[in-house]
Short mmCIF file of C-alpha atoms and ligand atoms in Angstrom, two decimals:
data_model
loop_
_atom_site.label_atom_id
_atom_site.label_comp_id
_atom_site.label_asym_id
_atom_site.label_seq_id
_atom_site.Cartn_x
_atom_site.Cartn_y
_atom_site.Cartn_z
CA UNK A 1 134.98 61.72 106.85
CA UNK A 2 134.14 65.23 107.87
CA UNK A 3 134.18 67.85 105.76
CA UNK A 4 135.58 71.25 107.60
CA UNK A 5 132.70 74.02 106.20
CA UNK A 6 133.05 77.05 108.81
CA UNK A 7 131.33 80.55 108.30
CA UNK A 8 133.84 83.15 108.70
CA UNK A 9 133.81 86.17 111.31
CA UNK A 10 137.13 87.61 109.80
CA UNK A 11 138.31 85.56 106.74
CA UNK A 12 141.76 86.59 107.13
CA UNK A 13 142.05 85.25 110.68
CA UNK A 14 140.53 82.41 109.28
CA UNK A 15 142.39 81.33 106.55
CA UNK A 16 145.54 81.87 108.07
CA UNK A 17 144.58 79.74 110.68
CA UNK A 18 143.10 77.07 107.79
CA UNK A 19 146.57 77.44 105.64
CA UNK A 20 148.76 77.22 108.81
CA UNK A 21 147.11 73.75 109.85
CA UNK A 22 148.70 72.08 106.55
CA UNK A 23 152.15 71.34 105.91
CA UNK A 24 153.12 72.40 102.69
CA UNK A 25 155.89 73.24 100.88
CA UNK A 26 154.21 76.04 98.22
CA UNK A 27 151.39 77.62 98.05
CA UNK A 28 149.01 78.28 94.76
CA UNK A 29 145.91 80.39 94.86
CA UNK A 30 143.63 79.88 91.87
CA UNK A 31 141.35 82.87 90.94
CA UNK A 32 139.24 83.83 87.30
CA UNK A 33 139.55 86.79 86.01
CA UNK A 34 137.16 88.34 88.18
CA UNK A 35 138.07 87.00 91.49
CA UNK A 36 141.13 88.02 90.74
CA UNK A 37 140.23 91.79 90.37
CA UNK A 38 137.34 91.30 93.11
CA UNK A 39 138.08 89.12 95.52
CA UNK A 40 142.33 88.18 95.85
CA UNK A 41 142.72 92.20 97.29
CA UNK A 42 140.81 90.93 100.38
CA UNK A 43 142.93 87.93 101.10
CA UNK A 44 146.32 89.10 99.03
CA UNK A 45 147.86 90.63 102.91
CA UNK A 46 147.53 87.20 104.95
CA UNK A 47 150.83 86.67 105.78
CA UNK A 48 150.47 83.13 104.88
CA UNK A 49 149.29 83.86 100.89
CA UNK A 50 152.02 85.93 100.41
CA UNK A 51 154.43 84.74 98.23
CA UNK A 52 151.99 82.05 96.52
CA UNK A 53 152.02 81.54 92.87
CA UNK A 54 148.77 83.31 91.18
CA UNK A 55 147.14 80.86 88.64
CA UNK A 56 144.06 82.96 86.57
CA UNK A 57 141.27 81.34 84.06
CA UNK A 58 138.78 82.71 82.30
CA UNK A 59 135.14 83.51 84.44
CA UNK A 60 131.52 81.61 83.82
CA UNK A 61 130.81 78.23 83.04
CA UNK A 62 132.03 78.28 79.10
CA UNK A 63 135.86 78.11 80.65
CA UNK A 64 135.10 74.73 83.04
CA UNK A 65 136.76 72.82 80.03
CA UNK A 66 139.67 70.81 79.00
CA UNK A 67 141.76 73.91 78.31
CA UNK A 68 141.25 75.61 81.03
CA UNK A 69 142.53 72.67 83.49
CA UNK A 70 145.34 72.10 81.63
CA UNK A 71 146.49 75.64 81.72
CA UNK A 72 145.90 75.10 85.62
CA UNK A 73 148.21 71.95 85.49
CA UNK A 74 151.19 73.58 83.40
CA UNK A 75 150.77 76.66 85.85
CA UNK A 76 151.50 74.19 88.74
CA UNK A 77 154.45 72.54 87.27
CA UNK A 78 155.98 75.52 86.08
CA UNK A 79 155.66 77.10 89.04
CA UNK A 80 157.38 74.12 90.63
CA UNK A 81 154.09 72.31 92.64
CA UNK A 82 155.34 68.72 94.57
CA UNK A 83 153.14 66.43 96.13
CA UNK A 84 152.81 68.47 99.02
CA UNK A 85 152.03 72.08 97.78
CA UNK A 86 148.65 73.07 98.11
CA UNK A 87 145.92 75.27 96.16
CA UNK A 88 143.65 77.67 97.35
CA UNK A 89 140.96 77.87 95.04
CA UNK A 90 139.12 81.48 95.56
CA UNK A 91 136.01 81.80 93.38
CA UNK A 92 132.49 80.53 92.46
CA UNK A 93 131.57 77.12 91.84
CA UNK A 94 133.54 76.81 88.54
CA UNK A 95 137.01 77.53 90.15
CA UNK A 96 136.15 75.32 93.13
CA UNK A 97 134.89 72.69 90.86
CA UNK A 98 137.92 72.72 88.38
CA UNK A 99 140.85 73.95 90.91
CA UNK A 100 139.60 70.49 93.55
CA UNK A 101 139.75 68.19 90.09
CA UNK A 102 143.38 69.96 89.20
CA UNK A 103 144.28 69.03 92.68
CA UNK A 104 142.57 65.80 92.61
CA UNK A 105 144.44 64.71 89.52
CA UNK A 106 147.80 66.38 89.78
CA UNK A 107 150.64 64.49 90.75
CA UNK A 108 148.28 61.80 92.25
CA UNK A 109 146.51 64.39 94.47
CA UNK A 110 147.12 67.71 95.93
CA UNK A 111 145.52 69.14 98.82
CA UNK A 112 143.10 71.94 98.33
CA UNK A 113 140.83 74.72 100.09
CA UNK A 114 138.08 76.18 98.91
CA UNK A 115 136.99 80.23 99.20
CA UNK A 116 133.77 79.74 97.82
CA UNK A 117 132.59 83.60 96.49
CA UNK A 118 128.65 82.82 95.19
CA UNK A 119 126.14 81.68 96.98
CA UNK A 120 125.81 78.65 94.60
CA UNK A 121 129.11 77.59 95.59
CA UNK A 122 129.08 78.32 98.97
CA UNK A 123 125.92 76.25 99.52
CA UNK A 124 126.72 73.51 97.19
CA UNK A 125 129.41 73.43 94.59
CA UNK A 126 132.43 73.85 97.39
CA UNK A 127 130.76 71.39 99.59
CA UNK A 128 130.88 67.91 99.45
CA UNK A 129 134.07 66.72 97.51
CA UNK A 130 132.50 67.12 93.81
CA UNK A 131 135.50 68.13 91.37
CA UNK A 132 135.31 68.22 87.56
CA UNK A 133 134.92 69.94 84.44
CA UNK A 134 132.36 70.06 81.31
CA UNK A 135 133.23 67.63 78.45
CA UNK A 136 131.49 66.85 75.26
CA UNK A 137 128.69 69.27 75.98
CA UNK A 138 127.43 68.10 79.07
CA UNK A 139 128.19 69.16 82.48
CA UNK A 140 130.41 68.03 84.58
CA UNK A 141 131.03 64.81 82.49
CA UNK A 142 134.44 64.43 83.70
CA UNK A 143 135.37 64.47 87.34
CA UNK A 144 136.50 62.74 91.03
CA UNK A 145 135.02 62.74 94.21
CA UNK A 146 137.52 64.19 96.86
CA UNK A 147 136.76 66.74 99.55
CA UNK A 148 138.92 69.73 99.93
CA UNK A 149 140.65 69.80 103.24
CA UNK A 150 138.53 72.81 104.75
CA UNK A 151 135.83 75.39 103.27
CA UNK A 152 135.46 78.78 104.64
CA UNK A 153 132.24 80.81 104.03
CA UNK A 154 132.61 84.24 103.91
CA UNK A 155 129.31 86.52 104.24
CA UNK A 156 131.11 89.63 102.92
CA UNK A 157 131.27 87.77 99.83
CA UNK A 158 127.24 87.29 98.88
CA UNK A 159 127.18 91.51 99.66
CA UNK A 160 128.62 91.93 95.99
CA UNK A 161 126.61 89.83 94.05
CA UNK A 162 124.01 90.18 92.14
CA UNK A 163 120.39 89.86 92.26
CA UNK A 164 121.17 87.18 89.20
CA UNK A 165 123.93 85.56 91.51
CA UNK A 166 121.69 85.76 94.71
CA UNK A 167 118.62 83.89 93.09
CA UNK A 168 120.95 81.36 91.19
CA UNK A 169 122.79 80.49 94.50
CA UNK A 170 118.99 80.30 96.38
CA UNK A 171 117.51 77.75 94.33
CA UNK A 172 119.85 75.38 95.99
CA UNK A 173 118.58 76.29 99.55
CA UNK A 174 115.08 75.80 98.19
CA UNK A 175 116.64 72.28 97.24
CA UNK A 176 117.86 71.67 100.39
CA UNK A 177 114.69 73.28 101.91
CA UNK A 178 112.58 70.68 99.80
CA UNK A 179 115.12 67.80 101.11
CA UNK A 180 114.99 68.62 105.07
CA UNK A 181 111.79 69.83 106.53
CA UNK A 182 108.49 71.98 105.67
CA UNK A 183 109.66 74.51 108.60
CA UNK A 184 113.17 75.36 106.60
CA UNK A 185 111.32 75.35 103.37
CA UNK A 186 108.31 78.02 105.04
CA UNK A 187 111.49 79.84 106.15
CA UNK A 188 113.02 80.19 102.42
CA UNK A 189 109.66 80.41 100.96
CA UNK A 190 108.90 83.64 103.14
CA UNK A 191 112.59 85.28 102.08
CA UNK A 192 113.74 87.21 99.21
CA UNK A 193 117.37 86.95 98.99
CA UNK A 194 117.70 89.98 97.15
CA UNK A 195 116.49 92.42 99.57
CA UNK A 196 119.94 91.53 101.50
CA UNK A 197 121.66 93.96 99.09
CA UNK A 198 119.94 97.11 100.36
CA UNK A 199 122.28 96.64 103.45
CA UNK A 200 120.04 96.05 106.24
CA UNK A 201 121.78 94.06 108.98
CA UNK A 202 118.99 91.83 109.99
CA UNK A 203 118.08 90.63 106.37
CA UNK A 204 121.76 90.36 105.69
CA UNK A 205 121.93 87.67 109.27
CA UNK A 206 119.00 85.80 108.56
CA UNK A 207 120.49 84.49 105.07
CA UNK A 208 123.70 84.13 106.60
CA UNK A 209 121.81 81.57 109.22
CA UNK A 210 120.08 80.28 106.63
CA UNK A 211 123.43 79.60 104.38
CA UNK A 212 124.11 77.50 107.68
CA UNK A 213 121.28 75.47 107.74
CA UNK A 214 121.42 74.79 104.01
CA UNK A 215 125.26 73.88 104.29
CA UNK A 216 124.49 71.58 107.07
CA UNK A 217 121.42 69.71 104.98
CA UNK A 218 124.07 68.68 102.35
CA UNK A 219 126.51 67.82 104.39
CA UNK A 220 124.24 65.24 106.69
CA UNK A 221 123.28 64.10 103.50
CA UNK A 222 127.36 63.66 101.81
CA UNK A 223 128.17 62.49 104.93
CA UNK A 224 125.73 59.79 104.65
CA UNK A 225 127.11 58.81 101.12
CA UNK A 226 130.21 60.46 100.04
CA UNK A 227 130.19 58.79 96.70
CA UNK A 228 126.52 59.29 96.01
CA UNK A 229 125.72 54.96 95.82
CA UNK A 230 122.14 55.84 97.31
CA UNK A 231 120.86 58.59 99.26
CA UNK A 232 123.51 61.55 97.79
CA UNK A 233 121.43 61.28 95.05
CA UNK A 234 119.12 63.42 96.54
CA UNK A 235 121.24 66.57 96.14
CA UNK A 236 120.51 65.79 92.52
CA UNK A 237 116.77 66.56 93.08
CA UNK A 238 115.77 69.24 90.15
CA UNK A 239 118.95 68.68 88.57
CA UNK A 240 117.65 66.25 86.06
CA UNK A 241 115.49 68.41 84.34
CA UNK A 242 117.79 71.76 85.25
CA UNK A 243 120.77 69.90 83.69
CA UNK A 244 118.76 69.39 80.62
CA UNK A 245 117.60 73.19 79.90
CA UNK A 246 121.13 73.95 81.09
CA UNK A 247 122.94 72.32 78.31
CA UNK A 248 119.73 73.35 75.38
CA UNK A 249 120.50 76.43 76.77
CA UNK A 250 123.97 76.22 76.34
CA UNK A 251 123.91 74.81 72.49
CA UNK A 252 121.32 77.25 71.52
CA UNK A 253 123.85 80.17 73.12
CA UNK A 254 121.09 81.47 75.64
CA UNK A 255 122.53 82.71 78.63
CA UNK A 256 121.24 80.70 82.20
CA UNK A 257 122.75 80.51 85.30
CA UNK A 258 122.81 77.05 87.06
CA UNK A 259 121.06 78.32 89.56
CA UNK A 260 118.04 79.35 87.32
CA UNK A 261 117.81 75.81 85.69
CA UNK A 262 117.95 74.17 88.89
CA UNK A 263 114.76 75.96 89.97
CA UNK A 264 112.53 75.29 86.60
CA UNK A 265 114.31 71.46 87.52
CA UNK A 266 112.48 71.53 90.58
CA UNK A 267 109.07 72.68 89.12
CA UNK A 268 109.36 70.18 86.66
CA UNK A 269 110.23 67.29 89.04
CA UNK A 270 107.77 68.24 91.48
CA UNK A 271 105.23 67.66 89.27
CA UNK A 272 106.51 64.38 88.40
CA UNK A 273 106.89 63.86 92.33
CA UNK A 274 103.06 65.14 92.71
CA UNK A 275 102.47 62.02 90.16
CA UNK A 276 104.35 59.56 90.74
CA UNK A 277 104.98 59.60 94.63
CA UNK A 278 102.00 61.40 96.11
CA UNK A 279 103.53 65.33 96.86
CA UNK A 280 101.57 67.24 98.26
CA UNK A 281 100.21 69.66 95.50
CA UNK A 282 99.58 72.43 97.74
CA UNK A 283 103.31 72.67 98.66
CA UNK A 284 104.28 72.02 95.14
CA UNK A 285 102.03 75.31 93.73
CA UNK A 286 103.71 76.95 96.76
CA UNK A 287 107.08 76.82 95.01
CA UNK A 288 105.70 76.96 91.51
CA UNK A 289 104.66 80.41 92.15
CA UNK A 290 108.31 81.39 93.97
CA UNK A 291 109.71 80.13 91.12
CA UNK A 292 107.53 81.75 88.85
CA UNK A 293 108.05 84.98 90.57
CA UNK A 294 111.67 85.02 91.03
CA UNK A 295 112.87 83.33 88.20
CA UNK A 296 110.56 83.46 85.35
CA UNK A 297 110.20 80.74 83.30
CA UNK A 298 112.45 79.12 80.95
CA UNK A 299 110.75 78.80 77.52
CA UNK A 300 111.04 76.12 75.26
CA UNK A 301 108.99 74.55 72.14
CA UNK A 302 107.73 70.97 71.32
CA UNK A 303 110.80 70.49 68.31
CA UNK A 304 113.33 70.97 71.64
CA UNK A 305 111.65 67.66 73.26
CA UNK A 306 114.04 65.25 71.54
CA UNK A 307 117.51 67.36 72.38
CA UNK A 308 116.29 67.85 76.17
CA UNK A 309 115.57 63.82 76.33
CA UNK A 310 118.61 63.16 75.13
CA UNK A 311 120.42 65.20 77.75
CA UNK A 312 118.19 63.54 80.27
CA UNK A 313 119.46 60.16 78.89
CA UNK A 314 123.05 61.10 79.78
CA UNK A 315 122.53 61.90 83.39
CA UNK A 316 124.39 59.81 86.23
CA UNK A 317 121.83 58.42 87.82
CA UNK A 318 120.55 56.30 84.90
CA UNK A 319 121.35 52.78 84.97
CA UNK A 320 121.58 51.07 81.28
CA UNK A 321 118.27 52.52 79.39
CA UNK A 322 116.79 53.21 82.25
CA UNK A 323 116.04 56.88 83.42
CA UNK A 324 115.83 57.95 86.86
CA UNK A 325 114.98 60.59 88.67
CA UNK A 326 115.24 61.20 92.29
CA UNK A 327 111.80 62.46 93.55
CA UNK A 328 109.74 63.22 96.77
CA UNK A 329 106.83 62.00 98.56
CA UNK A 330 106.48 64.92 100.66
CA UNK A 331 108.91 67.55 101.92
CA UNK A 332 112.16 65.28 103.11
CA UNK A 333 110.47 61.80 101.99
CA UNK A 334 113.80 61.45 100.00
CA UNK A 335 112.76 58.16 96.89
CA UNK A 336 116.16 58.04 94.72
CA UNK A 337 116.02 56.18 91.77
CA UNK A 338 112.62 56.42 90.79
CA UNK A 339 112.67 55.15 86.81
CA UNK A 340 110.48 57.23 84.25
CA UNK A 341 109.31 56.06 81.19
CA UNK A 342 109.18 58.26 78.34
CA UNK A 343 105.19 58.99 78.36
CA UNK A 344 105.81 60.62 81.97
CA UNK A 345 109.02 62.51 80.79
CA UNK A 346 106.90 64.21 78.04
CA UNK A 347 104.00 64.65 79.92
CA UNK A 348 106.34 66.58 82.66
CA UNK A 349 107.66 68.74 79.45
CA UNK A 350 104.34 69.51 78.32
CA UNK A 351 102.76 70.48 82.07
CA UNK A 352 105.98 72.94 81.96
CA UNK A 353 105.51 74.04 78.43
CA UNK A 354 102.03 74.85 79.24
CA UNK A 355 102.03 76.38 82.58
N1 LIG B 1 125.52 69.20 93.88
C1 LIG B 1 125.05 67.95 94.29
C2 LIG B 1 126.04 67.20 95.09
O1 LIG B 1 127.04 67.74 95.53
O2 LIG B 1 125.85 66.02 95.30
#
């Protein structure tokens, strides 16, 4: 099935058009606290939103939880949801994440759209049918696969974030960039996304045609896969490692975007990629350095090696004791489940640690 991911000229015209192509019988919009503020004023006059029931958590990544989702369920029973209401979730990729798994779960299944307001979640998070919340520690431990019924991009949107927000959401086009073909990844590799905020028009196109291409990378690829059996798996490249320093980052209260871990993911497992499957190591310094320059690095000491193999240990793609990792024999040579023993996982920690 086909996702429906547009970028939108006028998101008003847009979303009217998206909301007035379901039948429903009442309308929720889901916002956090700074959507809300930020982002509902520019959608709160469609004809078609007004009148829906406001449902507000708490912003960032610490509020994906239990709590939070039930305080989204209780809002949508209060406020008298049926099996055929439907949710608008407006927000980054925490809101789109949690609102689709409230959806997903409520009543059997709601229908849902997502306003995706990062550039994380507009070229990944809303994409693709992934809905869930944190659990336990570990992200995203709880969660279905159902896509929302359509996604609209909106560039006005990435013209209010920040530099933070810009890199964090750009790590996943250098994913996707790494996934498709060396001419996208020259492209991204060439870019800084955060000269789009001094307002010139032309910078401010280009990543909106590059937001395209990226969008359209993961959806060949979810298409492919919806449920992520084989080759989905390579949306998870960098995310192995990145989920790890996420969640040490996360227990040790240090501050990191997703976006941020994802890249330091993707140096790590292209080194183990320039090892184990033959990357080029030309391209891989290439995107070493961006990294490097962009993002800085992400420190951490020898004692941390345990914790960070443990969080490795819980990630999806591992198969009883076995750990794998998806990794790449060139730009687009896509190997999933490539199994690492420990000696490799350390030795990828320590060429990090070191570099
Ligand atoms: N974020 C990876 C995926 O959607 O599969």
């Amino acid at each position: 099935m086909k996702q429906h991911v547009i970028m939108v000229d006028s998101l008003t015209e847009r979303l009217a058009e998206a909301v007035s192509a379901i039948s429903f019988d009442r309308l929720f919009c889901l916002t956090d606290t700074n959507t809300l503020q930020l982002c509902w004023p520019l959608i709160s006059d469609v004809p078609v939103m007004k009148g829906s029931v406001m449902i507000t958590i708490g912003a960032t990544d610490n509020n994906k939880t239990i709590e939070s989702l039930m305080h989204v369920w209780e809002s949508l029973q209060k406020g008298g949801a049926t099996r055929h209401s439907l949710l608008v979730n407006l927000g980054g990729g925490m809101v789109t994440d949690l609102g689709g798994f409230a959806a997903s779960t409520f009543k059997r299944g709601i229908k849902y759209i997502n306003i995706p307001t990062t550039l994380l979640s507009q070229v990944d998070a809303s994409v693709g049918g992934k809905t869930g919340i944190n659990f336990g520690g570990l992200k995203n431990e709880i969660g279905v696969f159902n896509l929302s019924e359509s996604v609209l991009l909106a560039p006005d949107f990435l013209r209010t974030l920040d530099d933070y927000n810009l890199l964090s959401g750009y790590a996943e086009m250098l994913k996707h960039g790494l996934l498709d073909s060396k001419e996208h990844l020259t492209e991204l590799l060439a870019f800084d996304p955060t000269t789009v905020r001094g307002g010139d028009v032309a910078l401010g196109q280009q990543l909106v045609r590059m937001v395209e291409c990226s969008v359209a990378v993961k959806q060949r690829i979810v298409e492919g896969d919806p449920m992520e059996f084989g080759v989905r798996k390579a949306l998870n490249f960098g995310h192995t490692a990145g989920h790890a320093i996420e969640s040490l980052a996360m227990e040790d209260n240090r501050t990191v975007l997703h976006g941020y871990a994802v890249a330091w993911g993707l140096v790590m497992e292209l080194y183990m990629s320039a090892v184990k499957c033959g990357f080029p190591s030309q391209v891989f310094h290439q995107v070493e350095a961006y990294v490097r320059e962009y993002y800085g690095k992400f420190h951490y000491e020898c004692r941390h090696y345990d914790r960070l193999i443990e969080f490795i240990r819980h990630d999806k793609k591992n198969v009883g004791k076995v750990i794998n990792f998806t990794l790449l024999g060139g730009i687009g040579d896509i190997r999933i489940n490539q199994a690492c023993n420990m000696v490799e996982i350390e030795q990828m920690l320590d060429y990090y640690r070191e570099s």
